[in-house]
Amino acid sequence: MKSENIEVTICVTGPGNDEHTEGLIDGVSPYTQYCGSCISLKKTLEDSYEEESIQAVKERIEFQLNHAQFVEGRPDWSAVVRQEIDEAENSISIVGCRHPARIDNIRAEAIKALDQDKRIDFYNQLMA
């Protein structure tokens, strides 16, 4: 997505909750020099990594997804959708990746804006 003309915003709705962060460790690449406060990861002969702090994992994720904007907290999705539609020049695609019961307000804002002279595509990624 780095090379595409796509704005990516990742909302971290529970920034103080580290419950699932350890599961992300294997999903991000190790690096040793890019992040000032990260603990360096060094492969040992047994192909294992040193322990690293939860903060270091978060910083690695943000570094590797440096094309994305990270926002902490629960945003007002209706306001976000309205703002993005207003700022779009010609067309906009909205992708909702939430539980279906919580996607209705995003869909409603997209429907309200259909009378504008912009193409609005709405996609709902279903969550299991």
PDB file of C-alpha atoms in Angstrom:
ATOM      1  CA  MET A   1       0.000   0.000   0.000  1.00  0.00           C
ATOM      2  CA  LYS A   2       2.986   2.308   0.380  1.00  0.00           C
ATOM      3  CA  SER A   3       3.165   2.911  -3.353  1.00  0.00           C
ATOM      4  CA  GLU A   4      -0.587   3.365  -3.833  1.00  0.00           C
ATOM      5  CA  ASN A   5      -2.521   6.593  -3.478  1.00  0.00           C
ATOM      6  CA  ILE A   6      -4.292   5.300  -0.385  1.00  0.00           C
ATOM      7  CA  GLU A   7      -4.489   6.929   3.021  1.00  0.00           C
ATOM      8  CA  VAL A   8      -4.347   4.301   5.741  1.00  0.00           C
ATOM      9  CA  THR A   9      -5.462   5.047   9.288  1.00  0.00           C
ATOM     10  CA  ILE A  10      -5.147   2.371  11.954  1.00  0.00           C
ATOM     11  CA  CYS A  11      -7.204   3.002  15.070  1.00  0.00           C
ATOM     12  CA  VAL A  12      -5.886   1.373  18.217  1.00  0.00           C
ATOM     13  CA  THR A  13      -9.008   1.343  20.344  1.00  0.00           C
ATOM     14  CA  GLY A  14      -7.369  -0.112  23.442  1.00  0.00           C
ATOM     15  CA  PRO A  15      -3.860   1.376  23.511  1.00  0.00           C
ATOM     16  CA  GLY A  16      -3.321   0.437  27.158  1.00  0.00           C
ATOM     17  CA  ASN A  17      -4.412  -3.170  26.661  1.00  0.00           C
ATOM     18  CA  ASP A  18      -1.392  -5.347  25.901  1.00  0.00           C
ATOM     19  CA  GLU A  19      -3.376  -8.603  26.077  1.00  0.00           C
ATOM     20  CA  HIS A  20      -2.963  -9.593  22.404  1.00  0.00           C
ATOM     21  CA  THR A  21       0.292  -7.803  21.588  1.00  0.00           C
ATOM     22  CA  GLU A  22       2.475 -10.869  22.170  1.00  0.00           C
ATOM     23  CA  GLY A  23       0.638 -12.631  19.348  1.00  0.00           C
ATOM     24  CA  LEU A  24       1.872  -9.950  16.948  1.00  0.00           C
ATOM     25  CA  ILE A  25       5.574 -10.592  17.549  1.00  0.00           C
ATOM     26  CA  ASP A  26       5.857 -13.281  14.856  1.00  0.00           C
ATOM     27  CA  GLY A  27       3.959 -11.145  12.338  1.00  0.00           C
ATOM     28  CA  VAL A  28       6.456  -8.286  12.148  1.00  0.00           C
ATOM     29  CA  SER A  29      10.007  -8.427  10.869  1.00  0.00           C
ATOM     30  CA  PRO A  30      12.863  -7.995  13.303  1.00  0.00           C
ATOM     31  CA  TYR A  31      15.163  -5.027  12.876  1.00  0.00           C
ATOM     32  CA  THR A  32      18.047  -3.783  14.920  1.00  0.00           C
ATOM     33  CA  GLN A  33      18.786  -0.157  14.166  1.00  0.00           C
ATOM     34  CA  TYR A  34      15.729   1.861  13.186  1.00  0.00           C
ATOM     35  CA  CYS A  35      13.934   2.472  16.436  1.00  0.00           C
ATOM     36  CA  GLY A  36      15.710   4.299  19.227  1.00  0.00           C
ATOM     37  CA  SER A  37      14.029   2.720  22.228  1.00  0.00           C
ATOM     38  CA  CYS A  38      13.469  -0.756  20.795  1.00  0.00           C
ATOM     39  CA  ILE A  39      15.425  -3.648  22.168  1.00  0.00           C
ATOM     40  CA  SER A  40      17.607  -5.049  19.403  1.00  0.00           C
ATOM     41  CA  LEU A  41      16.656  -8.468  18.190  1.00  0.00           C
ATOM     42  CA  LYS A  42      19.512 -10.825  17.482  1.00  0.00           C
ATOM     43  CA  LYS A  43      19.119 -14.301  16.131  1.00  0.00           C
ATOM     44  CA  THR A  44      20.900 -16.909  18.132  1.00  0.00           C
ATOM     45  CA  LEU A  45      22.220 -20.188  16.800  1.00  0.00           C
ATOM     46  CA  GLU A  46      18.980 -21.817  17.945  1.00  0.00           C
ATOM     47  CA  ASP A  47      17.051 -19.370  15.728  1.00  0.00           C
ATOM     48  CA  SER A  48      15.238 -17.749  18.636  1.00  0.00           C
ATOM     49  CA  TYR A  49      14.922 -14.107  19.594  1.00  0.00           C
ATOM     50  CA  GLU A  50      15.660 -12.274  22.801  1.00  0.00           C
ATOM     51  CA  GLU A  51      12.677 -11.170  24.776  1.00  0.00           C
ATOM     52  CA  GLU A  52      11.529  -7.709  23.888  1.00  0.00           C
ATOM     53  CA  SER A  53       9.198  -5.306  25.569  1.00  0.00           C
ATOM     54  CA  ILE A  54       5.594  -4.823  24.475  1.00  0.00           C
ATOM     55  CA  GLN A  55       6.472  -1.194  23.703  1.00  0.00           C
ATOM     56  CA  ALA A  56       9.245  -2.385  21.379  1.00  0.00           C
ATOM     57  CA  VAL A  57       6.779  -4.592  19.493  1.00  0.00           C
ATOM     58  CA  LYS A  58       4.407  -1.654  19.077  1.00  0.00           C
ATOM     59  CA  GLU A  59       7.239   0.543  17.828  1.00  0.00           C
ATOM     60  CA  ARG A  60       8.324  -2.118  15.314  1.00  0.00           C
ATOM     61  CA  ILE A  61       4.773  -2.298  13.971  1.00  0.00           C
ATOM     62  CA  GLU A  62       4.552   1.483  13.630  1.00  0.00           C
ATOM     63  CA  PHE A  63       7.961   1.579  11.936  1.00  0.00           C
ATOM     64  CA  GLN A  64       7.069  -1.112   9.413  1.00  0.00           C
ATOM     65  CA  LEU A  65       3.710   0.512   8.707  1.00  0.00           C
ATOM     66  CA  ASN A  66       5.172   4.005   8.473  1.00  0.00           C
ATOM     67  CA  HIS A  67       2.837   4.822   5.565  1.00  0.00           C
ATOM     68  CA  ALA A  68      -0.119   4.516   7.948  1.00  0.00           C
ATOM     69  CA  GLN A  69      -1.369   6.978  10.515  1.00  0.00           C
ATOM     70  CA  PHE A  70      -1.937   5.478  13.974  1.00  0.00           C
ATOM     71  CA  VAL A  71      -4.694   6.961  16.127  1.00  0.00           C
ATOM     72  CA  GLU A  72      -5.314   5.869  19.701  1.00  0.00           C
ATOM     73  CA  GLY A  73      -8.806   5.711  21.159  1.00  0.00           C
ATOM     74  CA  ARG A  74     -12.267   5.163  19.743  1.00  0.00           C
ATOM     75  CA  PRO A  75     -12.993   7.622  16.948  1.00  0.00           C
ATOM     76  CA  ASP A  76     -16.399   8.996  16.039  1.00  0.00           C
ATOM     77  CA  TRP A  77     -16.710   7.007  12.825  1.00  0.00           C
ATOM     78  CA  SER A  78     -19.631   9.037  11.529  1.00  0.00           C
ATOM     79  CA  ALA A  79     -17.548  12.211  11.797  1.00  0.00           C
ATOM     80  CA  VAL A  80     -14.528  10.526  10.198  1.00  0.00           C
ATOM     81  CA  VAL A  81     -16.594   9.324   7.226  1.00  0.00           C
ATOM     82  CA  ARG A  82     -18.218  12.760   6.767  1.00  0.00           C
ATOM     83  CA  GLN A  83     -14.822  14.466   6.855  1.00  0.00           C
ATOM     84  CA  GLU A  84     -13.235  12.031   4.400  1.00  0.00           C
ATOM     85  CA  ILE A  85     -16.151  12.385   1.967  1.00  0.00           C
ATOM     86  CA  ASP A  86     -15.973  16.186   2.201  1.00  0.00           C
ATOM     87  CA  GLU A  87     -12.211  16.155   1.556  1.00  0.00           C
ATOM     88  CA  ALA A  88     -12.368  13.735  -1.395  1.00  0.00           C
ATOM     89  CA  GLU A  89     -12.062  15.455  -4.766  1.00  0.00           C
ATOM     90  CA  ASN A  90     -13.860  13.033  -7.097  1.00  0.00           C
ATOM     91  CA  SER A  91     -14.384   9.624  -5.591  1.00  0.00           C
ATOM     92  CA  ILE A  92     -13.828   7.758  -2.374  1.00  0.00           C
ATOM     93  CA  SER A  93     -13.908   4.159  -1.216  1.00  0.00           C
ATOM     94  CA  ILE A  94     -14.846   3.403   2.343  1.00  0.00           C
ATOM     95  CA  VAL A  95     -13.871   0.039   3.772  1.00  0.00           C
ATOM     96  CA  GLY A  96     -15.463  -1.018   7.036  1.00  0.00           C
ATOM     97  CA  CYS A  97     -13.757  -3.813   8.906  1.00  0.00           C
ATOM     98  CA  ARG A  98     -15.885  -4.138  12.002  1.00  0.00           C
ATOM     99  CA  HIS A  99     -18.577  -6.369  13.372  1.00  0.00           C
ATOM    100  CA  PRO A 100     -21.734  -5.995  11.212  1.00  0.00           C
ATOM    101  CA  ALA A 101     -23.736  -4.650  14.143  1.00  0.00           C
ATOM    102  CA  ARG A 102     -21.282  -1.763  14.468  1.00  0.00           C
ATOM    103  CA  ILE A 103     -20.915  -0.883  10.795  1.00  0.00           C
ATOM    104  CA  ASP A 104     -24.382   0.659  10.412  1.00  0.00           C
ATOM    105  CA  ASN A 105     -23.360   4.216  11.346  1.00  0.00           C
ATOM    106  CA  ILE A 106     -20.553   4.183   8.772  1.00  0.00           C
ATOM    107  CA  ARG A 107     -22.898   2.877   6.079  1.00  0.00           C
ATOM    108  CA  ALA A 108     -25.526   5.479   7.026  1.00  0.00           C
ATOM    109  CA  GLU A 109     -23.034   8.344   6.587  1.00  0.00           C
ATOM    110  CA  ALA A 110     -22.022   7.008   3.181  1.00  0.00           C
ATOM    111  CA  ILE A 111     -25.686   6.799   2.139  1.00  0.00           C
ATOM    112  CA  LYS A 112     -26.353  10.380   3.303  1.00  0.00           C
ATOM    113  CA  ALA A 113     -23.569  11.625   1.037  1.00  0.00           C
ATOM    114  CA  LEU A 114     -24.804   9.880  -2.119  1.00  0.00           C
ATOM    115  CA  ASP A 115     -26.465  13.071  -3.373  1.00  0.00           C
ATOM    116  CA  GLN A 116     -23.050  14.725  -3.801  1.00  0.00           C
ATOM    117  CA  ASP A 117     -21.260  14.803  -7.152  1.00  0.00           C
ATOM    118  CA  LYS A 118     -18.769  12.205  -6.004  1.00  0.00           C
ATOM    119  CA  ARG A 119     -18.559   8.501  -6.490  1.00  0.00           C
ATOM    120  CA  ILE A 120     -18.745   6.724  -3.135  1.00  0.00           C
ATOM    121  CA  ASP A 121     -17.950   3.024  -2.913  1.00  0.00           C
ATOM    122  CA  PHE A 122     -18.659   1.213   0.332  1.00  0.00           C
ATOM    123  CA  TYR A 123     -17.135  -2.155   1.211  1.00  0.00           C
ATOM    124  CA  ASN A 124     -17.813  -4.139   4.346  1.00  0.00           C
ATOM    125  CA  GLN A 125     -15.169  -6.697   5.251  1.00  0.00           C
ATOM    126  CA  LEU A 126     -17.028  -9.258   7.319  1.00  0.00           C
ATOM    127  CA  MET A 127     -15.400 -10.328  10.546  1.00  0.00           C
ATOM    128  CA  ALA A 128     -15.723 -13.858  11.801  1.00  0.00           C
TER     129      ALA A 128
END
